[in-house]
Amino acid sequence: TTSDLTNVVYGNEGDLKCDYLALSDSADYVVSREFKAAEVSYDRLFEKGKVATLCLPFDMELPEEAKAYTLTEVAGDTLIFTQAENIIANNPYVVVANEDITLQIKSETIIPVIPRRLSQVTAGDFVMSGTLTSISNEEAEKQSMYVLGDDASWYKVAKTDAVTREISNIATGTKDIYPYRAFMQFTQSEAPNNMQMRLVDEDIPTGVTDVEMTEEEMDNIIYDLQGRRVMEPQKGNLYIINTKKVIFK
């Protein structure tokens, strides 16, 4: 239950507190001091099977219904992500949920000071960063940023871009990257327009590994992340095909 002190930090220097920290896509995170939050929530739906980006201002152990991945390698036109144990404050991640979820911590949580520059992850010529504040479409285009698209590929931002998943109309009428997201940047001059993505994870549902079938049969059977057969896969969702996690195109 929220209190009248939602998103209010109070107390003395060195002992700052917040009864309830409620993050949402409509509000940037701009607190410049470390404090303790009795309860934390993030009002954002992570849809079942959808790949999303995430950057939070605090450490968090994800619920069992979700997994986080971090950029580790670039292979040709593919960005490769490997599973991370937990969410670390101010670091960029890709997240996949096997059920619709929102994020919440009911125990006391330390919210650290925001560093001058949030943590970055580099692989090849790509740098992945997170943001706790919104970034205008114009600034994203100027800085040659890439955002995650509906088909789970990464696309270079253009001023007229209306396709990508992480850029959406907000109250200002402009197209911004929402806070608590992650983006890519290319460090060389001739940047590709888009990049594919692959998630590396050894945790395969038993419902998939226990099924016996011929090679031809395997090519035609798709499972969701819980090992259930899927007859009508949705574009951009993550599925198990031939015992491997695949983003359906």
PDB file of N, CA, C and O in Angstrom, residues 92-129:
ATOM      1  N   PRO A  92      22.884  -1.732 -18.060  1.00  0.00           N
ATOM      2  CA  PRO A  92      21.893  -2.005 -19.112  1.00  0.00           C
ATOM      3  C   PRO A  92      21.676  -3.501 -19.336  1.00  0.00           C
ATOM      4  O   PRO A  92      22.638  -4.283 -19.357  1.00  0.00           O
ATOM      5  N   TYR A  93      20.417  -3.897 -19.523  1.00  0.00           N
ATOM      6  CA  TYR A  93      20.078  -5.303 -19.733  1.00  0.00           C
ATOM      7  C   TYR A  93      18.992  -5.461 -20.785  1.00  0.00           C
ATOM      8  O   TYR A  93      18.248  -4.521 -21.079  1.00  0.00           O
ATOM      9  N   VAL A  94      18.901  -6.677 -21.302  1.00  0.00           N
ATOM     10  CA  VAL A  94      17.740  -7.138 -22.044  1.00  0.00           C
ATOM     11  C   VAL A  94      17.010  -8.116 -21.140  1.00  0.00           C
ATOM     12  O   VAL A  94      17.646  -8.940 -20.471  1.00  0.00           O
ATOM     13  N   VAL A  95      15.689  -8.015 -21.084  1.00  0.00           N
ATOM     14  CA  VAL A  95      14.889  -8.849 -20.189  1.00  0.00           C
ATOM     15  C   VAL A  95      13.814  -9.580 -20.980  1.00  0.00           C
ATOM     16  O   VAL A  95      13.201  -9.011 -21.891  1.00  0.00           O
ATOM     17  N   VAL A  96      13.588 -10.856 -20.609  1.00  0.00           N
ATOM     18  CA  VAL A  96      12.509 -11.647 -21.195  1.00  0.00           C
ATOM     19  C   VAL A  96      11.709 -12.272 -20.054  1.00  0.00           C
ATOM     20  O   VAL A  96      12.286 -12.862 -19.136  1.00  0.00           O
ATOM     21  N   ALA A  97      10.395 -12.138 -20.101  1.00  0.00           N
ATOM     22  CA  ALA A  97       9.520 -12.732 -19.084  1.00  0.00           C
ATOM     23  C   ALA A  97       8.725 -13.880 -19.703  1.00  0.00           C
ATOM     24  O   ALA A  97       8.317 -13.806 -20.865  1.00  0.00           O
ATOM     25  N   ASN A  98       8.510 -14.945 -18.929  1.00  0.00           N
ATOM     26  CA  ASN A  98       7.680 -16.046 -19.449  1.00  0.00           C
ATOM     27  C   ASN A  98       6.239 -15.946 -18.972  1.00  0.00           C
ATOM     28  O   ASN A  98       5.423 -16.812 -19.249  1.00  0.00           O
ATOM     29  N   GLU A  99       5.931 -14.863 -18.249  1.00  0.00           N
ATOM     30  CA  GLU A  99       4.568 -14.495 -17.877  1.00  0.00           C
ATOM     31  C   GLU A  99       4.504 -12.969 -17.839  1.00  0.00           C
ATOM     32  O   GLU A  99       5.530 -12.303 -17.660  1.00  0.00           O
ATOM     33  N   ASP A 100       3.325 -12.391 -17.996  1.00  0.00           N
ATOM     34  CA  ASP A 100       3.191 -10.941 -17.852  1.00  0.00           C
ATOM     35  C   ASP A 100       3.524 -10.555 -16.409  1.00  0.00           C
ATOM     36  O   ASP A 100       2.935 -11.101 -15.464  1.00  0.00           O
ATOM     37  N   ILE A 101       4.470  -9.629 -16.220  1.00  0.00           N
ATOM     38  CA  ILE A 101       4.858  -9.239 -14.865  1.00  0.00           C
ATOM     39  C   ILE A 101       5.137  -7.737 -14.785  1.00  0.00           C
ATOM     40  O   ILE A 101       5.389  -7.067 -15.795  1.00  0.00           O
ATOM     41  N   THR A 102       5.076  -7.195 -13.572  1.00  0.00           N
ATOM     42  CA  THR A 102       5.647  -5.898 -13.231  1.00  0.00           C
ATOM     43  C   THR A 102       6.677  -6.172 -12.142  1.00  0.00           C
ATOM     44  O   THR A 102       6.713  -7.256 -11.560  1.00  0.00           O
ATOM     45  N   LEU A 103       7.515  -5.191 -11.847  1.00  0.00           N
ATOM     46  CA  LEU A 103       8.604  -5.400 -10.898  1.00  0.00           C
ATOM     47  C   LEU A 103       8.306  -4.723  -9.566  1.00  0.00           C
ATOM     48  O   LEU A 103       7.877  -3.569  -9.528  1.00  0.00           O
ATOM     49  N   GLN A 104       8.578  -5.442  -8.478  1.00  0.00           N
ATOM     50  CA  GLN A 104       8.313  -4.883  -7.153  1.00  0.00           C
ATOM     51  C   GLN A 104       9.254  -5.508  -6.128  1.00  0.00           C
ATOM     52  O   GLN A 104       9.564  -6.698  -6.195  1.00  0.00           O
ATOM     53  N   ILE A 105       9.737  -4.680  -5.181  1.00  0.00           N
ATOM     54  CA  ILE A 105      10.547  -5.144  -4.058  1.00  0.00           C
ATOM     55  C   ILE A 105       9.862  -4.683  -2.784  1.00  0.00           C
ATOM     56  O   ILE A 105       9.687  -3.480  -2.562  1.00  0.00           O
ATOM     57  N   LYS A 106       9.473  -5.613  -1.938  1.00  0.00           N
ATOM     58  CA  LYS A 106       8.749  -5.258  -0.719  1.00  0.00           C
ATOM     59  C   LYS A 106       9.671  -5.087   0.488  1.00  0.00           C
ATOM     60  O   LYS A 106       9.249  -4.623   1.536  1.00  0.00           O
ATOM     61  N   SER A 107      10.935  -5.486   0.359  1.00  0.00           N
ATOM     62  CA  SER A 107      11.883  -5.321   1.460  1.00  0.00           C
ATOM     63  C   SER A 107      12.697  -4.043   1.273  1.00  0.00           C
ATOM     64  O   SER A 107      12.719  -3.453   0.191  1.00  0.00           O
ATOM     65  N   GLU A 108      13.362  -3.608   2.340  1.00  0.00           N
ATOM     66  CA  GLU A 108      14.142  -2.367   2.295  1.00  0.00           C
ATOM     67  C   GLU A 108      15.241  -2.467   1.243  1.00  0.00           C
ATOM     68  O   GLU A 108      15.950  -3.474   1.160  1.00  0.00           O
ATOM     69  N   THR A 109      15.370  -1.443   0.445  1.00  0.00           N
ATOM     70  CA  THR A 109      16.318  -1.434  -0.669  1.00  0.00           C
ATOM     71  C   THR A 109      17.174  -0.172  -0.621  1.00  0.00           C
ATOM     72  O   THR A 109      16.656   0.928  -0.426  1.00  0.00           O
ATOM     73  N   ILE A 110      18.475  -0.344  -0.789  1.00  0.00           N
ATOM     74  CA  ILE A 110      19.382   0.801  -0.868  1.00  0.00           C
ATOM     75  C   ILE A 110      19.364   1.346  -2.293  1.00  0.00           C
ATOM     76  O   ILE A 110      19.610   0.611  -3.250  1.00  0.00           O
ATOM     77  N   ILE A 111      19.070   2.626  -2.430  1.00  0.00           N
ATOM     78  CA  ILE A 111      19.100   3.297  -3.735  1.00  0.00           C
ATOM     79  C   ILE A 111      20.393   4.120  -3.783  1.00  0.00           C
ATOM     80  O   ILE A 111      20.511   5.143  -3.112  1.00  0.00           O
ATOM     81  N   PRO A 112      21.392   3.673  -4.529  1.00  0.00           N
ATOM     82  CA  PRO A 112      22.697   4.354  -4.513  1.00  0.00           C
ATOM     83  C   PRO A 112      22.684   5.683  -5.250  1.00  0.00           C
ATOM     84  O   PRO A 112      21.741   6.003  -5.987  1.00  0.00           O
ATOM     85  N   VAL A 113      23.738   6.443  -5.047  1.00  0.00           N
ATOM     86  CA  VAL A 113      23.920   7.706  -5.772  1.00  0.00           C
ATOM     87  C   VAL A 113      24.064   7.403  -7.263  1.00  0.00           C
ATOM     88  O   VAL A 113      24.738   6.446  -7.658  1.00  0.00           O
ATOM     89  N   ILE A 114      23.426   8.203  -8.095  1.00  0.00           N
ATOM     90  CA  ILE A 114      23.559   8.026  -9.541  1.00  0.00           C
ATOM     91  C   ILE A 114      24.965   8.455  -9.961  1.00  0.00           C
ATOM     92  O   ILE A 114      25.378   9.585  -9.683  1.00  0.00           O
ATOM     93  N   PRO A 115      25.726   7.594 -10.614  1.00  0.00           N
ATOM     94  CA  PRO A 115      27.054   8.007 -11.084  1.00  0.00           C
ATOM     95  C   PRO A 115      26.941   9.044 -12.196  1.00  0.00           C
ATOM     96  O   PRO A 115      25.895   9.157 -12.851  1.00  0.00           O
ATOM     97  N   ARG A 116      27.993   9.778 -12.400  1.00  0.00           N
ATOM     98  CA  ARG A 116      27.977  10.795 -13.467  1.00  0.00           C
ATOM     99  C   ARG A 116      27.703  10.150 -14.819  1.00  0.00           C
ATOM    100  O   ARG A 116      27.015  10.706 -15.660  1.00  0.00           O
ATOM    101  N   ARG A 117      28.247   8.973 -15.024  1.00  0.00           N
ATOM    102  CA  ARG A 117      27.953   8.205 -16.229  1.00  0.00           C
ATOM    103  C   ARG A 117      27.509   6.818 -15.794  1.00  0.00           C
ATOM    104  O   ARG A 117      28.194   6.149 -15.024  1.00  0.00           O
ATOM    105  N   LEU A 118      26.359   6.375 -16.314  1.00  0.00           N
ATOM    106  CA  LEU A 118      25.878   5.037 -15.983  1.00  0.00           C
ATOM    107  C   LEU A 118      26.806   3.986 -16.596  1.00  0.00           C
ATOM    108  O   LEU A 118      27.522   4.254 -17.558  1.00  0.00           O
ATOM    109  N   SER A 119      26.781   2.794 -16.031  1.00  0.00           N
ATOM    110  CA  SER A 119      27.665   1.724 -16.503  1.00  0.00           C
ATOM    111  C   SER A 119      27.384   1.384 -17.962  1.00  0.00           C
ATOM    112  O   SER A 119      26.241   1.406 -18.417  1.00  0.00           O
ATOM    113  N   GLN A 120      28.454   1.081 -18.678  1.00  0.00           N
ATOM    114  CA  GLN A 120      28.344   0.707 -20.082  1.00  0.00           C
ATOM    115  C   GLN A 120      28.950  -0.674 -20.300  1.00  0.00           C
ATOM    116  O   GLN A 120      29.816  -1.110 -19.550  1.00  0.00           O
ATOM    117  N   VAL A 121      28.482  -1.358 -21.341  1.00  0.00           N
ATOM    118  CA  VAL A 121      29.012  -2.665 -21.715  1.00  0.00           C
ATOM    119  C   VAL A 121      29.474  -2.571 -23.167  1.00  0.00           C
ATOM    120  O   VAL A 121      28.711  -2.129 -24.030  1.00  0.00           O
ATOM    121  N   THR A 122      30.706  -2.985 -23.429  1.00  0.00           N
ATOM    122  CA  THR A 122      31.271  -2.893 -24.776  1.00  0.00           C
ATOM    123  C   THR A 122      31.517  -4.284 -25.345  1.00  0.00           C
ATOM    124  O   THR A 122      32.033  -5.171 -24.657  1.00  0.00           O
ATOM    125  N   ALA A 123      31.126  -4.471 -26.595  1.00  0.00           N
ATOM    126  CA  ALA A 123      31.396  -5.711 -27.318  1.00  0.00           C
ATOM    127  C   ALA A 123      31.693  -5.330 -28.762  1.00  0.00           C
ATOM    128  O   ALA A 123      30.844  -4.734 -29.427  1.00  0.00           O
ATOM    129  N   GLY A 124      32.878  -5.647 -29.244  1.00  0.00           N
ATOM    130  CA  GLY A 124      33.252  -5.236 -30.589  1.00  0.00           C
ATOM    131  C   GLY A 124      33.190  -3.725 -30.726  1.00  0.00           C
ATOM    132  O   GLY A 124      33.744  -2.993 -29.899  1.00  0.00           O
ATOM    133  N   ASP A 125      32.493  -3.251 -31.744  1.00  0.00           N
ATOM    134  CA  ASP A 125      32.349  -1.808 -31.978  1.00  0.00           C
ATOM    135  C   ASP A 125      31.042  -1.257 -31.411  1.00  0.00           C
ATOM    136  O   ASP A 125      30.663  -0.128 -31.728  1.00  0.00           O
ATOM    137  N   PHE A 126      30.373  -2.016 -30.583  1.00  0.00           N
ATOM    138  CA  PHE A 126      29.108  -1.569 -29.995  1.00  0.00           C
ATOM    139  C   PHE A 126      29.247  -1.326 -28.498  1.00  0.00           C
ATOM    140  O   PHE A 126      29.941  -2.055 -27.795  1.00  0.00           O
ATOM    141  N   VAL A 127      28.576  -0.271 -28.045  1.00  0.00           N
ATOM    142  CA  VAL A 127      28.532   0.060 -26.618  1.00  0.00           C
ATOM    143  C   VAL A 127      27.064   0.095 -26.200  1.00  0.00           C
ATOM    144  O   VAL A 127      26.246   0.785 -26.816  1.00  0.00           O
ATOM    145  N   MET A 128      26.719  -0.650 -25.154  1.00  0.00           N
ATOM    146  CA  MET A 128      25.355  -0.661 -24.637  1.00  0.00           C
ATOM    147  C   MET A 128      25.307   0.167 -23.362  1.00  0.00           C
ATOM    148  O   MET A 128      26.125  -0.013 -22.459  1.00  0.00           O
ATOM    149  N   SER A 129      24.353   1.084 -23.302  1.00  0.00           N
ATOM    150  CA  SER A 129      24.203   1.966 -22.147  1.00  0.00           C
ATOM    151  C   SER A 129      22.747   1.969 -21.704  1.00  0.00           C
ATOM    152  O   SER A 129      21.846   1.634 -22.469  1.00  0.00           O
TER     153      SER A 129
END
